[in-house]
Short mmCIF file of N, CA, C and O in Angstrom, two decimals:
data_model
loop_
_atom_site.label_atom_id
_atom_site.label_comp_id
_atom_site.label_asym_id
_atom_site.label_seq_id
_atom_site.Cartn_x
_atom_site.Cartn_y
_atom_site.Cartn_z
N LEU A 217 211.64 69.90 90.28
CA LEU A 217 212.12 69.85 91.65
C LEU A 217 212.75 68.48 91.89
O LEU A 217 212.22 67.47 91.47
N VAL A 218 213.89 68.47 92.55
CA VAL A 218 214.62 67.24 92.79
C VAL A 218 214.61 66.95 94.27
O VAL A 218 214.84 67.83 95.09
N GLY A 219 214.32 65.69 94.65
CA GLY A 219 214.28 65.30 96.05
C GLY A 219 215.66 65.18 96.65
O GLY A 219 216.67 65.16 95.96
N ARG A 220 215.70 65.07 97.97
CA ARG A 220 216.96 64.98 98.71
C ARG A 220 217.79 63.78 98.26
O ARG A 220 219.00 63.89 98.09
N GLU A 221 217.16 62.63 98.06
CA GLU A 221 217.91 61.45 97.60
C GLU A 221 218.53 61.69 96.24
O GLU A 221 219.66 61.30 95.98
N SER A 222 217.79 62.35 95.36
CA SER A 222 218.31 62.64 94.03
C SER A 222 219.49 63.59 94.11
O SER A 222 220.47 63.43 93.39
N VAL A 223 219.41 64.58 94.99
CA VAL A 223 220.52 65.52 95.15
C VAL A 223 221.76 64.78 95.62
O VAL A 223 222.86 65.00 95.11
N ASN A 224 221.61 63.87 96.57
CA ASN A 224 222.75 63.08 97.04
C ASN A 224 223.35 62.27 95.90
O ASN A 224 224.57 62.18 95.77
N GLU A 225 222.51 61.68 95.07
CA GLU A 225 222.99 60.90 93.93
C GLU A 225 223.73 61.79 92.94
O GLU A 225 224.75 61.40 92.38
N ILE A 226 223.22 62.99 92.73
CA ILE A 226 223.86 63.91 91.80
C ILE A 226 225.27 64.25 92.27
O ILE A 226 226.22 64.21 91.50
N PHE A 227 225.42 64.53 93.56
CA PHE A 227 226.73 64.91 94.06
C PHE A 227 227.69 63.74 94.14
O PHE A 227 228.90 63.95 94.20
N GLU A 228 227.19 62.53 94.10
CA GLU A 228 228.06 61.36 94.11
C GLU A 228 228.90 61.26 92.83
O GLU A 228 229.95 60.64 92.84
N VAL A 229 228.46 61.87 91.75
CA VAL A 229 229.21 61.80 90.49
C VAL A 229 230.39 62.76 90.47
O VAL A 229 231.23 62.68 89.58
N LEU A 230 230.45 63.67 91.43
CA LEU A 230 231.54 64.64 91.47
C LEU A 230 232.77 64.06 92.16
O LEU A 230 232.65 63.25 93.08
N THR A 231 233.94 64.50 91.72
CA THR A 231 235.16 64.13 92.42
C THR A 231 235.20 64.87 93.76
O THR A 231 234.43 65.83 93.97
N GLU A 232 236.07 64.45 94.64
CA GLU A 232 236.19 65.13 95.93
C GLU A 232 236.55 66.60 95.74
O GLU A 232 235.99 67.47 96.42
N LEU A 233 237.46 66.89 94.82
CA LEU A 233 237.84 68.28 94.57
C LEU A 233 236.65 69.07 94.04
O LEU A 233 236.41 70.20 94.48
N GLN A 234 235.90 68.49 93.12
CA GLN A 234 234.72 69.19 92.59
C GLN A 234 233.71 69.47 93.69
O GLN A 234 233.13 70.55 93.74
N LYS A 235 233.51 68.52 94.58
CA LYS A 235 232.58 68.73 95.70
C LYS A 235 233.06 69.88 96.58
O LYS A 235 232.28 70.75 96.97
N ARG A 236 234.35 69.88 96.92
CA ARG A 236 234.89 70.91 97.81
C ARG A 236 234.76 72.29 97.17
O ARG A 236 234.38 73.26 97.85
N VAL A 237 235.04 72.39 95.89
CA VAL A 237 234.94 73.67 95.20
C VAL A 237 233.47 74.10 95.10
O VAL A 237 233.14 75.25 95.40
N PHE A 238 232.60 73.19 94.70
CA PHE A 238 231.19 73.52 94.55
C PHE A 238 230.59 73.97 95.89
O PHE A 238 229.96 75.02 95.98
N TYR A 239 230.80 73.17 96.93
CA TYR A 239 230.27 73.53 98.25
C TYR A 239 230.88 74.83 98.75
O TYR A 239 230.18 75.67 99.34
N GLY A 240 232.18 75.01 98.53
CA GLY A 240 232.84 76.23 98.98
C GLY A 240 232.24 77.47 98.32
O GLY A 240 231.98 78.47 98.99
N CYS A 241 232.01 77.39 97.03
CA CYS A 241 231.45 78.53 96.29
C CYS A 241 229.99 78.80 96.63
O CYS A 241 229.61 79.94 96.88
N PHE A 242 229.19 77.75 96.63
CA PHE A 242 227.75 77.95 96.71
C PHE A 242 227.14 77.84 98.11
O PHE A 242 226.11 78.44 98.37
N PHE A 243 227.76 77.08 98.98
CA PHE A 243 227.19 76.92 100.32
C PHE A 243 227.95 77.72 101.37
O PHE A 243 227.38 78.09 102.39
N HIS A 244 229.22 77.98 101.12
CA HIS A 244 230.03 78.74 102.08
C HIS A 244 230.40 80.12 101.56
O HIS A 244 231.14 80.84 102.21
N GLN A 245 229.90 80.47 100.38
CA GLN A 245 230.10 81.77 99.75
C GLN A 245 231.57 82.21 99.74
O GLN A 245 231.88 83.37 99.97
N LYS A 246 232.45 81.28 99.47
CA LYS A 246 233.87 81.61 99.36
C LYS A 246 234.19 82.01 97.93
O LYS A 246 233.58 81.51 96.99
N THR A 247 235.15 82.90 97.79
CA THR A 247 235.58 83.30 96.45
C THR A 247 236.50 82.22 95.88
O THR A 247 237.06 81.40 96.61
N GLN A 248 236.68 82.30 94.58
CA GLN A 248 237.60 81.35 93.95
C GLN A 248 239.03 81.57 94.44
O GLN A 248 239.78 80.61 94.59
N ASN A 249 239.40 82.80 94.73
CA ASN A 249 240.73 83.07 95.28
C ASN A 249 240.89 82.46 96.67
O ASN A 249 241.94 81.90 96.99
N GLU A 250 239.85 82.58 97.50
CA GLU A 250 239.91 81.97 98.84
C GLU A 250 240.07 80.46 98.73
O GLU A 250 240.88 79.85 99.43
N LEU A 251 239.29 79.86 97.84
CA LEU A 251 239.36 78.41 97.66
C LEU A 251 240.71 77.98 97.11
O LEU A 251 241.24 76.95 97.52
N SER A 252 241.27 78.76 96.21
CA SER A 252 242.56 78.39 95.64
C SER A 252 243.63 78.35 96.73
O SER A 252 244.46 77.44 96.75
N LYS A 253 243.59 79.31 97.64
CA LYS A 253 244.55 79.32 98.74
C LYS A 253 244.32 78.14 99.69
O LYS A 253 245.26 77.49 100.13
N GLU A 254 243.06 77.88 100.01
CA GLU A 254 242.72 76.76 100.90
C GLU A 254 243.15 75.41 100.32
O GLU A 254 243.64 74.55 101.03
N LEU A 255 242.90 75.25 99.03
CA LEU A 255 243.13 73.96 98.37
C LEU A 255 244.53 73.82 97.79
O LEU A 255 244.90 72.73 97.34
N GLY A 256 245.27 74.90 97.75
CA GLY A 256 246.62 74.85 97.22
C GLY A 256 246.68 74.67 95.71
O GLY A 256 247.59 74.04 95.18
N ILE A 257 245.68 75.24 95.03
CA ILE A 257 245.65 75.19 93.57
C ILE A 257 245.44 76.61 93.05
O ILE A 257 245.07 77.51 93.81
N SER A 258 245.66 76.81 91.78
CA SER A 258 245.53 78.15 91.21
C SER A 258 244.06 78.55 91.08
O SER A 258 243.18 77.69 91.01
N PRO A 259 243.80 79.86 91.06
CA PRO A 259 242.42 80.31 90.84
C PRO A 259 241.84 79.78 89.52
O PRO A 259 240.64 79.45 89.46
N SER A 260 242.68 79.66 88.49
CA SER A 260 242.16 79.14 87.22
C SER A 260 241.80 77.66 87.35
O SER A 260 240.83 77.19 86.72
N ALA A 261 242.52 76.91 88.18
CA ALA A 261 242.17 75.51 88.42
C ALA A 261 240.85 75.42 89.18
O ALA A 261 240.04 74.52 88.91
N VAL A 262 240.62 76.33 90.11
CA VAL A 262 239.33 76.37 90.82
C VAL A 262 238.22 76.64 89.81
O VAL A 262 237.19 75.97 89.83
N SER A 263 238.43 77.59 88.93
CA SER A 263 237.43 77.94 87.92
C SER A 263 237.11 76.75 87.02
O SER A 263 235.94 76.44 86.76
N ARG A 264 238.15 76.07 86.54
CA ARG A 264 237.94 74.89 85.68
C ARG A 264 237.22 73.78 86.43
O ARG A 264 236.31 73.13 85.89
N THR A 265 237.61 73.57 87.68
CA THR A 265 236.98 72.52 88.50
C THR A 265 235.51 72.83 88.72
O THR A 265 234.66 71.94 88.59
N LEU A 266 235.20 74.08 89.03
CA LEU A 266 233.81 74.48 89.23
C LEU A 266 233.01 74.31 87.94
O LEU A 266 231.88 73.80 87.97
N SER A 267 233.58 74.69 86.83
CA SER A 267 232.91 74.56 85.54
C SER A 267 232.61 73.09 85.23
O SER A 267 231.50 72.75 84.81
N ARG A 268 233.58 72.23 85.45
CA ARG A 268 233.37 70.80 85.21
C ARG A 268 232.31 70.23 86.14
O ARG A 268 231.48 69.42 85.72
N ALA A 269 232.34 70.65 87.41
CA ALA A 269 231.34 70.18 88.36
C ALA A 269 229.94 70.60 87.91
O ALA A 269 229.00 69.79 87.92
N MET A 270 229.80 71.84 87.50
CA MET A 270 228.49 72.34 87.08
C MET A 270 228.01 71.64 85.81
O MET A 270 226.82 71.34 85.67
N ASN A 271 228.95 71.35 84.91
CA ASN A 271 228.57 70.60 83.70
C ASN A 271 228.10 69.20 84.06
O ASN A 271 227.10 68.72 83.50
N ARG A 272 228.79 68.53 84.97
CA ARG A 272 228.38 67.18 85.38
C ARG A 272 227.01 67.22 86.05
O ARG A 272 226.15 66.38 85.79
N ILE A 273 226.81 68.20 86.92
CA ILE A 273 225.52 68.34 87.59
C ILE A 273 224.42 68.60 86.56
O ILE A 273 223.34 68.01 86.62
N GLY A 274 224.70 69.47 85.61
CA GLY A 274 223.72 69.76 84.55
C GLY A 274 223.36 68.54 83.74
O GLY A 274 222.19 68.31 83.42
N ASP A 275 224.37 67.73 83.41
CA ASP A 275 224.12 66.49 82.66
C ASP A 275 223.21 65.56 83.44
O ASP A 275 222.27 64.98 82.89
N ILE A 276 223.49 65.41 84.72
CA ILE A 276 222.68 64.51 85.56
C ILE A 276 221.27 65.07 85.72
O ILE A 276 220.29 64.33 85.64
N MET A 277 221.15 66.38 85.93
CA MET A 277 219.83 67.00 86.06
C MET A 277 219.02 66.81 84.78
O MET A 277 217.83 66.55 84.83
N GLN A 278 219.68 66.93 83.65
CA GLN A 278 219.00 66.73 82.37
C GLN A 278 218.53 65.29 82.27
O GLN A 278 217.41 65.02 81.82
N MET A 279 219.37 64.36 82.70
CA MET A 279 218.99 62.95 82.66
C MET A 279 217.77 62.70 83.57
O MET A 279 216.84 62.02 83.19
N TYR A 280 217.77 63.29 84.76
CA TYR A 280 216.63 63.15 85.66
C TYR A 280 215.38 63.74 85.02
O TYR A 280 214.29 63.19 85.16
N GLY A 281 215.51 64.85 84.31
CA GLY A 281 214.37 65.46 83.64
C GLY A 281 213.81 64.54 82.58
O GLY A 281 212.59 64.42 82.41
N GLN A 282 214.68 63.88 81.84
CA GLN A 282 214.24 62.95 80.80
C GLN A 282 213.55 61.74 81.42
O GLN A 282 212.53 61.28 80.93
N VAL A 283 214.10 61.25 82.54
CA VAL A 283 213.48 60.12 83.22
C VAL A 283 212.11 60.52 83.77
O VAL A 283 211.13 59.78 83.63
N ALA A 284 212.02 61.71 84.35
CA ALA A 284 210.74 62.18 84.90
C ALA A 284 209.70 62.32 83.79
O ALA A 284 208.53 61.98 83.98
N ALA A 285 210.12 62.80 82.62
CA ALA A 285 209.18 62.96 81.50
C ALA A 285 208.67 61.60 81.03
O ALA A 285 207.49 61.44 80.72
N ILE A 286 209.54 60.60 81.03
CA ILE A 286 209.14 59.25 80.63
C ILE A 286 208.18 58.67 81.65
O ILE A 286 207.17 58.06 81.30
N GLU A 287 208.47 58.89 82.94
CA GLU A 287 207.61 58.34 84.00
C GLU A 287 206.23 58.96 84.01
O GLU A 287 205.28 58.33 84.45
N LYS A 288 206.09 60.19 83.53
CA LYS A 288 204.79 60.86 83.51
C LYS A 288 203.87 60.30 82.46
O LYS A 288 202.66 60.49 82.51
N ARG A 289 204.42 59.62 81.47
CA ARG A 289 203.59 59.11 80.37
C ARG A 289 202.67 58.01 80.80
O ARG A 289 202.67 57.28 81.61
#
């Protein structure tokens, strides 16, 4: 489980476009086609941006997991 401060830190590593795409997909339940029209980019660019954002978030979450495991020792 990640605290609110950690979540804010995680999202700080994303670019503005990655944040907009991630929030649009997961918090506003918009489709990639809807986001592409809103943002003026292709649906495939939305898909790539979302994929990169999720990879960055995963990397940071993994790092937090490793730090948490070290702190438990």
